PDB file of C-alpha atoms in Angstrom:
ATOM      1  CA  MET A   1      99.019-134.866 142.406  1.00 88.00           C
ATOM      2  CA  SER A   2      99.789-131.167 142.364  1.00 89.00           C
ATOM      3  CA  SER A   3     102.378-128.926 144.002  1.00 92.00           C
ATOM      4  CA  GLY A   4     101.445-125.596 145.567  1.00 91.00           C
ATOM      5  CA  ALA A   5     104.539-124.125 143.946  1.00 90.00           C
ATOM      6  CA  LYS A   6     102.934-124.757 140.549  1.00 92.00           C
ATOM      7  CA  VAL A   7      99.727-122.801 141.221  1.00 95.00           C
ATOM      8  CA  VAL A   8      99.897-119.635 139.109  1.00 96.00           C
ATOM      9  CA  THR A   9      97.563-116.667 139.604  1.00 98.00           C
ATOM     10  CA  ALA A  10      96.971-114.058 136.909  1.00 98.00           C
ATOM     11  CA  ILE A  11      94.684-111.035 136.756  1.00 98.00           C
ATOM     12  CA  ALA A  12      93.214-108.723 134.134  1.00 98.00           C
ATOM     13  CA  LYS A  13      90.868-105.741 134.238  1.00 97.00           C
ATOM     14  CA  GLN A  14      87.351-106.747 133.157  1.00 98.00           C
ATOM     15  CA  THR A  15      85.092-104.230 131.411  1.00 96.00           C
ATOM     16  CA  ASP A  16      81.946-106.282 130.703  1.00 96.00           C
ATOM     17  CA  ILE A  17      80.331-107.619 133.854  1.00 94.00           C
ATOM     18  CA  LYS A  18      79.064-110.681 131.935  1.00 93.00           C
ATOM     19  CA  LYS A  19      82.208-111.583 130.006  1.00 96.00           C
ATOM     20  CA  LEU A  20      85.615-112.713 131.248  1.00 97.00           C
ATOM     21  CA  ALA A  21      88.580-110.623 130.183  1.00 97.00           C
ATOM     22  CA  THR A  22      90.498-112.191 127.301  1.00 96.00           C
ATOM     23  CA  THR A  23      93.543-109.891 127.170  1.00 96.00           C
ATOM     24  CA  GLY A  24      95.719-107.828 129.500  1.00 96.00           C
ATOM     25  CA  PHE A  25      96.610-110.585 131.943  1.00 98.00           C
ATOM     26  CA  LYS A  26      99.603-110.306 134.251  1.00 97.00           C
ATOM     27  CA  ILE A  27     100.964-112.724 136.830  1.00 97.00           C
ATOM     28  CA  LEU A  28      99.969-111.759 140.368  1.00 97.00           C
ATOM     29  CA  PRO A  29     102.604-112.645 143.014  1.00 96.00           C
ATOM     30  CA  ASN A  30     100.920-114.118 146.080  1.00 96.00           C
ATOM     31  CA  LYS A  31     101.390-116.280 149.139  1.00 96.00           C
ATOM     32  CA  SER A  32      97.978-117.917 148.763  1.00 97.00           C
ATOM     33  CA  ASN A  33      94.974-117.674 146.484  1.00 97.00           C
ATOM     34  CA  GLY A  34      91.799-118.600 148.337  1.00 97.00           C
ATOM     35  CA  LEU A  35      89.312-117.798 145.562  1.00 97.00           C
ATOM     36  CA  ASN A  36      86.653-120.475 145.315  1.00 97.00           C
ATOM     37  CA  ASN A  37      83.206-121.174 143.927  1.00 96.00           C
ATOM     38  CA  SER A  38      80.670-122.665 146.303  1.00 94.00           C
ATOM     39  CA  ILE A  39      77.399-124.159 145.058  1.00 89.00           C
ATOM     40  CA  GLU A  40      74.137-124.245 147.004  1.00 89.00           C
ATOM     41  CA  LEU A  41      72.241-127.488 146.416  1.00 84.00           C
ATOM     42  CA  THR A  42      68.543-127.253 147.331  1.00 83.00           C
ATOM     43  CA  GLU A  43      67.052-130.558 148.374  1.00 85.00           C
ATOM     44  CA  SER A  44      63.717-131.772 147.018  1.00 79.00           C
ATOM     45  CA  GLU A  45      60.918-132.207 149.574  1.00 81.00           C
ATOM     46  CA  LEU A  46      58.639-134.228 147.310  1.00 80.00           C
ATOM     47  CA  VAL A  47      56.987-137.280 148.850  1.00 82.00           C
ATOM     48  CA  SER A  48      56.525-140.235 146.500  1.00 81.00           C
ATOM     49  CA  ASP A  49      56.317-144.014 146.810  1.00 79.00           C
ATOM     50  CA  SER A  50      59.592-144.354 148.717  1.00 80.00           C
ATOM     51  CA  ARG A  51      61.184-143.002 151.853  1.00 79.00           C
ATOM     52  CA  LEU A  52      64.258-142.076 149.807  1.00 77.00           C
ATOM     53  CA  LYS A  53      64.692-138.430 148.957  1.00 81.00           C
ATOM     54  CA  ARG A  54      64.675-137.302 145.349  1.00 80.00           C
ATOM     55  CA  GLU A  55      67.654-135.476 143.886  1.00 81.00           C
ATOM     56  CA  GLY A  56      68.008-131.765 144.517  1.00 79.00           C
ATOM     57  CA  MET A  57      69.066-128.974 142.162  1.00 84.00           C
ATOM     58  CA  PRO A  58      71.877-126.392 142.214  1.00 83.00           C
ATOM     59  CA  THR A  59      70.004-123.143 142.901  1.00 82.00           C
ATOM     60  CA  GLY A  60      72.739-120.684 143.712  1.00 89.00           C
ATOM     61  CA  GLY A  61      76.375-120.147 144.466  1.00 92.00           C
ATOM     62  CA  THR A  62      79.062-117.736 145.578  1.00 94.00           C
ATOM     63  CA  VAL A  63      82.397-116.681 144.153  1.00 97.00           C
ATOM     64  CA  GLU A  64      84.625-115.247 146.850  1.00 97.00           C
ATOM     65  CA  GLY A  65      87.919-115.594 148.667  1.00 98.00           C
ATOM     66  CA  ASP A  66      91.078-113.851 149.798  1.00 98.00           C
ATOM     67  CA  ILE A  67      94.421-113.435 148.079  1.00 98.00           C
ATOM     68  CA  GLU A  68      97.302-112.936 150.501  1.00 98.00           C
ATOM     69  CA  THR A  69     100.598-111.437 149.418  1.00 97.00           C
ATOM     70  CA  GLU A  70     103.523-109.241 150.451  1.00 97.00           C
ATOM     71  CA  LEU A  71     103.336-105.518 149.742  1.00 96.00           C
ATOM     72  CA  MET A  72     105.545-104.516 146.808  1.00 96.00           C
ATOM     73  CA  PHE A  73     105.735-100.941 145.602  1.00 95.00           C
ATOM     74  CA  GLY A  74     103.510-100.354 142.584  1.00 94.00           C
ATOM     75  CA  VAL A  75     102.631-103.995 141.931  1.00 96.00           C
ATOM     76  CA  PHE A  76      99.216-103.977 143.616  1.00 97.00           C
ATOM     77  CA  ASP A  77      98.254-100.321 143.095  1.00 97.00           C
ATOM     78  CA  GLU A  78      95.343-101.150 140.774  1.00 97.00           C
ATOM     79  CA  LEU A  79      93.894-103.574 143.319  1.00 98.00           C
ATOM     80  CA  ILE A  80      94.448-101.159 146.212  1.00 98.00           C
ATOM     81  CA  ALA A  81      92.529 -98.508 144.238  1.00 98.00           C
ATOM     82  CA  ALA A  82      89.751-101.052 143.659  1.00 98.00           C
ATOM     83  CA  ALA A  83      89.594-101.668 147.425  1.00 98.00           C
ATOM     84  CA  PHE A  84      89.051 -97.921 147.880  1.00 98.00           C
ATOM     85  CA  TRP A  85      86.421 -98.104 145.086  1.00 97.00           C
ATOM     86  CA  SER A  86      88.344 -95.286 143.474  1.00 98.00           C
ATOM     87  CA  GLU A  87      91.217 -94.420 141.133  1.00 97.00           C
ATOM     88  CA  TRP A  88      94.590 -92.847 141.713  1.00 97.00           C
ATOM     89  CA  LYS A  89      94.692 -89.095 141.187  1.00 96.00           C
ATOM     90  CA  GLN A  90      97.974 -88.125 139.549  1.00 94.00           C
ATOM     91  CA  GLY A  91      99.916 -85.474 141.438  1.00 89.00           C
ATOM     92  CA  GLN A  92     101.354 -82.351 139.902  1.00 89.00           C
ATOM     93  CA  ALA A  93     105.123 -81.958 139.507  1.00 83.00           C
ATOM     94  CA  GLY A  94     106.804 -82.798 142.801  1.00 83.00           C
ATOM     95  CA  GLN A  95     103.538 -83.872 144.424  1.00 92.00           C
ATOM     96  CA  PRO A  96     102.447 -87.436 145.240  1.00 95.00           C
ATOM     97  CA  ASP A  97      99.687 -89.378 143.571  1.00 96.00           C
ATOM     98  CA  THR A  98      96.730 -89.720 145.935  1.00 98.00           C
ATOM     99  CA  LEU A  99      93.934 -92.180 146.562  1.00 98.00           C
ATOM    100  CA  GLU A 100      90.714 -91.623 148.535  1.00 97.00           C
ATOM    101  CA  VAL A 101      87.553 -93.657 149.100  1.00 97.00           C
ATOM    102  CA  GLY A 102      85.099 -93.219 146.235  1.00 96.00           C
ATOM    103  CA  ASP A 103      82.344 -94.884 144.216  1.00 95.00           C
ATOM    104  CA  THR A 104      84.204 -96.115 141.133  1.00 95.00           C
ATOM    105  CA  ARG A 105      83.647 -99.765 140.318  1.00 94.00           C
ATOM    106  CA  SER A 106      86.590-101.900 139.170  1.00 97.00           C
ATOM    107  CA  MET A 107      86.219-105.527 138.105  1.00 97.00           C
ATOM    108  CA  PHE A 108      88.789-108.196 137.403  1.00 98.00           C
ATOM    109  CA  THR A 109      89.061-111.644 135.897  1.00 98.00           C
ATOM    110  CA  ILE A 110      91.324-113.732 138.115  1.00 98.00           C
ATOM    111  CA  THR A 111      92.727-117.085 137.057  1.00 98.00           C
ATOM    112  CA  LYS A 112      94.019-119.872 139.284  1.00 98.00           C
ATOM    113  CA  ASP A 113      96.001-122.408 137.275  1.00 96.00           C
ATOM    114  CA  PHE A 114      97.254-125.745 138.595  1.00 96.00           C
ATOM    115  CA  THR A 115      99.860-125.887 135.862  1.00 92.00           C
ATOM    116  CA  ASP A 116     101.420-129.251 136.733  1.00 90.00           C
ATOM    117  CA  ILE A 117      98.144-131.163 136.373  1.00 93.00           C
ATOM    118  CA  GLY A 118      96.486-129.026 133.700  1.00 95.00           C
ATOM    119  CA  VAL A 119      93.451-127.800 135.663  1.00 96.00           C
ATOM    120  CA  PHE A 120      92.519-124.173 135.081  1.00 97.00           C
ATOM    121  CA  HIS A 121      90.018-121.968 136.931  1.00 98.00           C
ATOM    122  CA  ALA A 122      88.696-118.479 136.134  1.00 98.00           C
ATOM    123  CA  PHE A 123      86.704-116.196 138.421  1.00 98.00           C
ATOM    124  CA  GLY A 124      84.870-113.354 136.717  1.00 97.00           C
ATOM    125  CA  ALA A 125      83.637-109.869 137.660  1.00 97.00           C
ATOM    126  CA  CYS A 126      85.680-109.966 140.878  1.00 98.00           C
ATOM    127  CA  HIS A 127      85.290-106.841 143.007  1.00 98.00           C
ATOM    128  CA  VAL A 128      87.645-106.026 145.882  1.00 98.00           C
ATOM    129  CA  ASN A 129      85.459-106.064 148.976  1.00 98.00           C
ATOM    130  CA  SER A 130      88.142-105.888 151.658  1.00 98.00           C
ATOM    131  CA  LEU A 131      91.758-104.929 152.218  1.00 98.00           C
ATOM    132  CA  SER A 132      94.050-105.607 155.148  1.00 98.00           C
ATOM    133  CA  LEU A 133      97.540-104.134 155.557  1.00 98.00           C
ATOM    134  CA  ASP A 134      99.542-105.603 158.418  1.00 97.00           C
ATOM    135  CA  VAL A 135     103.085-104.982 159.679  1.00 96.00           C
ATOM    136  CA  GLY A 136     105.026-106.173 162.705  1.00 93.00           C
ATOM    137  CA  THR A 137     108.569-105.635 163.940  1.00 92.00           C
ATOM    138  CA  ASP A 138     110.063-108.846 162.516  1.00 91.00           C
ATOM    139  CA  SER A 139     107.952-109.399 159.410  1.00 93.00           C
ATOM    140  CA  LEU A 140     107.353-108.216 155.881  1.00 96.00           C
ATOM    141  CA  VAL A 141     104.425-105.871 155.284  1.00 97.00           C
ATOM    142  CA  SER A 142     101.565-108.188 154.333  1.00 98.00           C
ATOM    143  CA  LEU A 143      98.587-107.354 152.146  1.00 98.00           C
ATOM    144  CA  SER A 144      95.346-109.313 152.002  1.00 98.00           C
ATOM    145  CA  LEU A 145      92.602-108.625 149.447  1.00 98.00           C
ATOM    146  CA  GLY A 146      89.100-110.088 149.738  1.00 98.00           C
ATOM    147  CA  PHE A 147      87.033-110.557 146.561  1.00 98.00           C
ATOM    148  CA  LYS A 148      83.406-111.116 145.601  1.00 98.00           C
ATOM    149  CA  GLY A 149      82.722-112.258 142.042  1.00 97.00           C
ATOM    150  CA  LEU A 150      79.876-113.128 139.698  1.00 97.00           C
ATOM    151  CA  ASP A 151      81.201-115.864 137.410  1.00 97.00           C
ATOM    152  CA  TYR A 152      83.184-119.082 137.466  1.00 97.00           C
ATOM    153  CA  GLN A 153      84.523-121.206 134.615  1.00 97.00           C
ATOM    154  CA  HIS A 154      86.962-124.112 134.443  1.00 97.00           C
ATOM    155  CA  SER A 155      88.946-126.043 131.876  1.00 97.00           C
ATOM    156  CA  LYS A 156      91.261-129.034 131.582  1.00 96.00           C
ATOM    157  CA  THR A 157      92.700-127.970 128.236  1.00 96.00           C
ATOM    158  CA  THR A 158      94.012-124.409 128.403  1.00 96.00           C
ATOM    159  CA  SER A 159      94.377-121.429 130.739  1.00 96.00           C
ATOM    160  CA  PHE A 160      91.944-118.529 130.509  1.00 97.00           C
ATOM    161  CA  ALA A 161      94.908-116.164 130.988  1.00 97.00           C
ATOM    162  CA  LYS A 162      96.381-115.797 127.536  1.00 91.00           C
ATOM    163  CA  THR A 163     100.096-114.882 127.424  1.00 93.00           C
ATOM    164  CA  PRO A 164     100.180-113.156 130.831  1.00 96.00           C
ATOM    165  CA  LYS A 165     102.986-110.716 131.509  1.00 96.00           C
ATOM    166  CA  LYS A 166     105.579-111.789 134.053  1.00 93.00           C
ATOM    167  CA  ALA A 167     105.335-110.504 137.610  1.00 84.00           C
ATOM    168  CA  GLU A 168     107.025-107.182 138.244  1.00 82.00           C
ATOM    169  CA  ASP A 169     110.240-107.203 140.259  1.00 84.00           C
ATOM    170  CA  SER A 170     109.690-104.479 142.835  1.00 90.00           C
ATOM    171  CA  PRO A 171     111.019-103.847 146.365  1.00 90.00           C
ATOM    172  CA  LYS A 172     109.170-105.203 149.371  1.00 92.00           C
ATOM    173  CA  ALA A 173     108.984-103.616 152.823  1.00 94.00           C
ATOM    174  CA  SER A 174     109.247-104.819 156.417  1.00 95.00           C
ATOM    175  CA  GLY A 175     108.838-103.357 159.877  1.00 94.00           C
ATOM    176  CA  LEU A 176     112.265-101.769 159.386  1.00 94.00           C
ATOM    177  CA  ASN A 177     110.843 -99.669 156.529  1.00 95.00           C
ATOM    178  CA  ILE A 178     108.278 -97.852 158.655  1.00 96.00           C
ATOM    179  CA  GLY A 179     109.064 -94.167 159.097  1.00 95.00           C
ATOM    180  CA  ASP A 180     107.948 -91.807 161.863  1.00 95.00           C
ATOM    181  CA  ILE A 181     104.347 -92.485 162.871  1.00 96.00           C
ATOM    182  CA  LEU A 182     102.552 -89.238 163.622  1.00 96.00           C
ATOM    183  CA  ILE A 183      99.609 -88.466 165.875  1.00 96.00           C
ATOM    184  CA  ASP A 184      98.072 -85.032 165.230  1.00 96.00           C
ATOM    185  CA  GLY A 185     101.182 -84.065 163.302  1.00 95.00           C
ATOM    186  CA  GLN A 186     103.623 -84.996 166.087  1.00 95.00           C
ATOM    187  CA  ASN A 187     105.784 -88.078 166.494  1.00 96.00           C
ATOM    188  CA  ILE A 188     103.752 -90.683 168.371  1.00 95.00           C
ATOM    189  CA  GLY A 189     106.473 -90.744 171.044  1.00 92.00           C
ATOM    190  CA  VAL A 190     106.116 -94.413 171.995  1.00 93.00           C
ATOM    191  CA  CYS A 191     107.400 -97.728 170.668  1.00 94.00           C
ATOM    192  CA  VAL A 192     104.962 -99.165 168.117  1.00 95.00           C
ATOM    193  CA  GLU A 193     105.250-102.944 167.803  1.00 96.00           C
ATOM    194  CA  ALA A 194     102.531-103.587 165.212  1.00 96.00           C
ATOM    195  CA  PHE A 195     100.128-101.720 162.952  1.00 97.00           C
ATOM    196  CA  LYS A 196      97.081-102.914 161.019  1.00 98.00           C
ATOM    197  CA  PHE A 197      94.788-101.064 158.600  1.00 98.00           C
ATOM    198  CA  GLU A 198      91.578-102.564 157.207  1.00 98.00           C
ATOM    199  CA  ILE A 199      88.845-101.631 154.743  1.00 98.00           C
ATOM    200  CA  ASP A 200      85.557-103.521 154.512  1.00 98.00           C
ATOM    201  CA  ASN A 201      83.224-102.241 151.790  1.00 98.00           C
ATOM    202  CA  GLY A 202      80.327-104.395 153.011  1.00 96.00           C
ATOM    203  CA  ALA A 203      79.736-105.458 149.409  1.00 96.00           C
ATOM    204  CA  GLU A 204      76.563-107.393 148.696  1.00 94.00           C
ATOM    205  CA  VAL A 205      75.801-109.579 145.688  1.00 94.00           C
ATOM    206  CA  GLN A 206      72.429-108.812 144.122  1.00 95.00           C
ATOM    207  CA  LYS A 207      70.593-111.760 142.582  1.00 92.00           C
ATOM    208  CA  CYS A 208      67.615-111.448 140.269  1.00 90.00           C
ATOM    209  CA  LEU A 209      65.370-114.064 138.697  1.00 90.00           C
ATOM    210  CA  GLY A 210      67.068-115.440 135.614  1.00 86.00           C
ATOM    211  CA  ASP A 211      70.609-114.482 136.712  1.00 85.00           C
ATOM    212  CA  ASN A 212      73.401-117.013 136.732  1.00 88.00           C
ATOM    213  CA  LYS A 213      74.067-118.997 139.893  1.00 91.00           C
ATOM    214  CA  TYR A 214      76.427-116.369 141.277  1.00 93.00           C
ATOM    215  CA  GLY A 215      74.311-113.216 140.860  1.00 93.00           C
ATOM    216  CA  GLY A 216      74.152-110.238 138.527  1.00 92.00           C
ATOM    217  CA  ASN A 217      75.696-107.321 140.398  1.00 94.00           C
ATOM    218  CA  VAL A 218      77.931-106.358 143.317  1.00 95.00           C
ATOM    219  CA  LEU A 219      77.029-103.248 145.317  1.00 94.00           C
ATOM    220  CA  ALA A 220      79.205-101.551 147.934  1.00 95.00           C
ATOM    221  CA  MET A 221      77.514-100.530 151.194  1.00 95.00           C
ATOM    222  CA  PHE A 222      78.914 -98.538 154.137  1.00 94.00           C
ATOM    223  CA  ALA A 223      82.704 -98.584 154.137  1.00 95.00           C
ATOM    224  CA  THR A 224      83.971 -99.719 157.527  1.00 97.00           C
ATOM    225  CA  ILE A 225      87.580 -98.555 157.868  1.00 98.00           C
ATOM    226  CA  SER A 226      89.459 -99.537 160.984  1.00 98.00           C
ATOM    227  CA  GLY A 227      92.707-100.796 162.370  1.00 97.00           C
ATOM    228  CA  SER A 228      94.897-101.165 165.412  1.00 98.00           C
ATOM    229  CA  MET A 229      98.305-100.412 166.894  1.00 96.00           C
ATOM    230  CA  THR A 230     100.212-102.329 169.530  1.00 96.00           C
ATOM    231  CA  ILE A 231     102.195 -99.767 171.521  1.00 96.00           C
ATOM    232  CA  ALA A 232     104.444 -99.842 174.586  1.00 95.00           C
ATOM    233  CA  TYR A 233     102.498 -98.691 177.631  1.00 94.00           C
ATOM    234  CA  SER A 234     103.717 -95.346 178.921  1.00 93.00           C
ATOM    235  CA  PRO A 235     102.318 -91.959 179.984  1.00 93.00           C
ATOM    236  CA  LYS A 236     102.062 -91.055 176.298  1.00 93.00           C
ATOM    237  CA  ALA A 237     100.204 -94.297 175.545  1.00 94.00           C
ATOM    238  CA  HIS A 238      97.881 -93.530 178.452  1.00 94.00           C
ATOM    239  CA  ASP A 239      97.189 -90.085 176.963  1.00 94.00           C
ATOM    240  CA  ILE A 240      96.294 -91.663 173.621  1.00 95.00           C
ATOM    241  CA  LEU A 241      93.897 -94.115 175.271  1.00 95.00           C
ATOM    242  CA  THR A 242      92.126 -91.448 177.321  1.00 95.00           C
ATOM    243  CA  ASN A 243      90.781 -89.898 174.121  1.00 96.00           C
ATOM    244  CA  GLN A 244      88.158 -92.648 174.119  1.00 95.00           C
ATOM    245  CA  ILE A 245      86.573 -91.084 177.214  1.00 96.00           C
ATOM    246  CA  THR A 246      85.504 -87.986 175.271  1.00 96.00           C
ATOM    247  CA  GLY A 247      85.311 -89.497 171.792  1.00 95.00           C
ATOM    248  CA  ALA A 248      87.887 -86.999 170.552  1.00 96.00           C
ATOM    249  CA  THR A 249      89.291 -87.679 167.091  1.00 97.00           C
ATOM    250  CA  LEU A 250      92.965 -88.000 166.237  1.00 97.00           C
ATOM    251  CA  ALA A 251      94.875 -87.748 162.975  1.00 98.00           C
ATOM    252  CA  VAL A 252      97.214 -90.678 162.284  1.00 97.00           C
ATOM    253  CA  GLN A 253      99.947 -90.903 159.655  1.00 97.00           C
ATOM    254  CA  ILE A 254     102.187 -93.859 158.846  1.00 97.00           C
ATOM    255  CA  PRO A 255     104.844 -93.946 156.086  1.00 97.00           C
ATOM    256  CA  ILE A 256     106.070 -97.123 154.372  1.00 97.00           C
ATOM    257  CA  GLU A 257     109.442 -96.433 152.766  1.00 95.00           C
ATOM    258  CA  PHE A 258     111.175 -98.608 150.151  1.00 93.00           C
ATOM    259  CA  GLU A 259     114.836 -99.131 149.265  1.00 84.00           C
ATOM    260  CA  ASN A 260     114.694 -97.093 146.062  1.00 82.00           C
ATOM    261  CA  GLY A 261     113.363 -93.919 147.700  1.00 85.00           C
ATOM    262  CA  LYS A 262     109.773 -94.642 146.772  1.00 93.00           C
ATOM    263  CA  LYS A 263     107.152 -94.708 149.483  1.00 96.00           C
ATOM    264  CA  TYR A 264     103.508 -94.752 150.510  1.00 98.00           C
ATOM    265  CA  ILE A 265     102.134 -92.534 153.265  1.00 98.00           C
ATOM    266  CA  LEU A 266      98.807 -93.540 154.772  1.00 98.00           C
ATOM    267  CA  LYS A 267      96.979 -90.566 156.273  1.00 98.00           C
ATOM    268  CA  LEU A 268      93.935 -91.016 158.478  1.00 98.00           C
ATOM    269  CA  PRO A 269      92.542 -87.490 159.115  1.00 97.00           C
ATOM    270  CA  LYS A 270      89.976 -88.479 161.765  1.00 97.00           C
ATOM    271  CA  VAL A 271      89.935 -91.627 163.882  1.00 98.00           C
ATOM    272  CA  GLN A 272      88.235 -92.499 167.144  1.00 97.00           C
ATOM    273  CA  ILE A 273      90.104 -94.908 169.349  1.00 96.00           C
ATOM    274  CA  SER A 274      89.361 -97.559 171.934  1.00 96.00           C
ATOM    275  CA  GLY A 275      91.458 -99.836 174.099  1.00 95.00           C
ATOM    276  CA  ASP A 276      91.857-101.438 177.496  1.00 94.00           C
ATOM    277  CA  ILE A 277      94.187-100.783 180.391  1.00 92.00           C
ATOM    278  CA  PRO A 278      96.910-103.483 180.133  1.00 88.00           C
ATOM    279  CA  SER A 279      96.780-106.469 182.478  1.00 87.00           C
ATOM    280  CA  PRO A 280     100.306-107.933 182.232  1.00 84.00           C
ATOM    281  CA  SER A 281     101.920-110.744 184.134  1.00 87.00           C
ATOM    282  CA  GLY A 282     105.186-110.207 185.964  1.00 86.00           C
ATOM    283  CA  SER A 283     107.224-111.460 183.009  1.00 88.00           C
ATOM    284  CA  ASP A 284     105.527-109.384 180.275  1.00 83.00           C
ATOM    285  CA  LEU A 285     106.622-106.307 178.410  1.00 89.00           C
ATOM    286  CA  VAL A 286     103.608-104.076 178.970  1.00 93.00           C
ATOM    287  CA  THR A 287     101.820-103.091 175.782  1.00 94.00           C
ATOM    288  CA  ALA A 288      98.459-101.574 174.959  1.00 95.00           C
ATOM    289  CA  GLU A 289      96.267-102.537 172.025  1.00 96.00           C
ATOM    290  CA  VAL A 290      94.815 -99.361 170.532  1.00 97.00           C
ATOM    291  CA  SER A 291      91.974 -99.936 168.084  1.00 97.00           C
ATOM    292  CA  PHE A 292      90.690 -97.181 165.836  1.00 98.00           C
ATOM    293  CA  ASN A 293      87.784 -96.457 163.508  1.00 98.00           C
ATOM    294  CA  VAL A 294      88.028 -93.951 160.674  1.00 97.00           C
ATOM    295  CA  VAL A 295      85.152 -91.451 160.753  1.00 96.00           C
ATOM    296  CA  GLY A 296      84.003 -88.406 158.830  1.00 92.00           C
ATOM    297  CA  GLN A 297      86.855 -88.064 156.351  1.00 95.00           C
ATOM    298  CA  SER A 298      88.332 -90.486 153.878  1.00 97.00           C
ATOM    299  CA  PRO A 299      91.772 -91.953 154.435  1.00 97.00           C
ATOM    300  CA  VAL A 300      94.322 -90.673 151.946  1.00 98.00           C
ATOM    301  CA  LEU A 301      97.023 -92.934 150.566  1.00 98.00           C
ATOM    302  CA  GLU A 302      99.893 -90.968 149.038  1.00 98.00           C
ATOM    303  CA  ARG A 303     102.241 -92.581 146.509  1.00 97.00           C
ATOM    304  CA  TYR A 304     105.705 -91.119 145.999  1.00 94.00           C
ATOM    305  CA  THR A 305     107.346 -92.566 142.898  1.00 90.00           C
ATOM    306  CA  ALA A 306     110.730 -90.864 143.337  1.00 77.00           C
TER     307      ALA A 306
END
């Protein structure tokens, strides 16, 4: 039997798409690691001298899953950049580092070790296909990363993550750490109860004859970038919602501030919104769910280290 508290996840940058990383591992703090390999078994349709079917063969498989965690400053920056298919651009003196959507591939070897029973899993050439950042009034800022990979190996003798570095101790954030949310450069002017930001790279696994079960390449397609806000219904909220009538774009900015003065600012230069007129009961606080899609210009994530 195994305890969930003894499942250890580690990660390392992978440079060769066909070979697992062997060095550079570090422990990845997480709430859950849903990475899995799934095998497709193709049944035989041969007819012989019996009504019993003949055995099938494994003909394909997938490596994918989500890792859910709590946002900590700096700890997941490499994975966030991979979700943008980009790299951080270092800011000049006094200026923040910045991240925009690009076309730079990053791959990782991710291990999932059941340390109390000695069963060790490794998932290779993992690309970040999706990212979800979610914050509510009474919760920590949560981060979910969805992966697609091209390799899977397992062992009952030793971990694939050799001497991983310990997890960094870095501040987390909650709904109390959200600064002034801006719409078109002005304070949104209404109570915001929840905010969600999502990236879906639409990644597809390409399989060729002679590849391994899991495929030979991962290609990013259209990036679908979206999100939502739950806001108190008011004349200002009504004004925000009416932009959907004309398709006008808005600029949205949300800062996430940490105890040590460090912060991220997520800037969405152009979004189109949608949402319904609220239909509350007599005992409800009236809120509106405002959904948005990023169009035309890349989101910019700014990182302030001091």
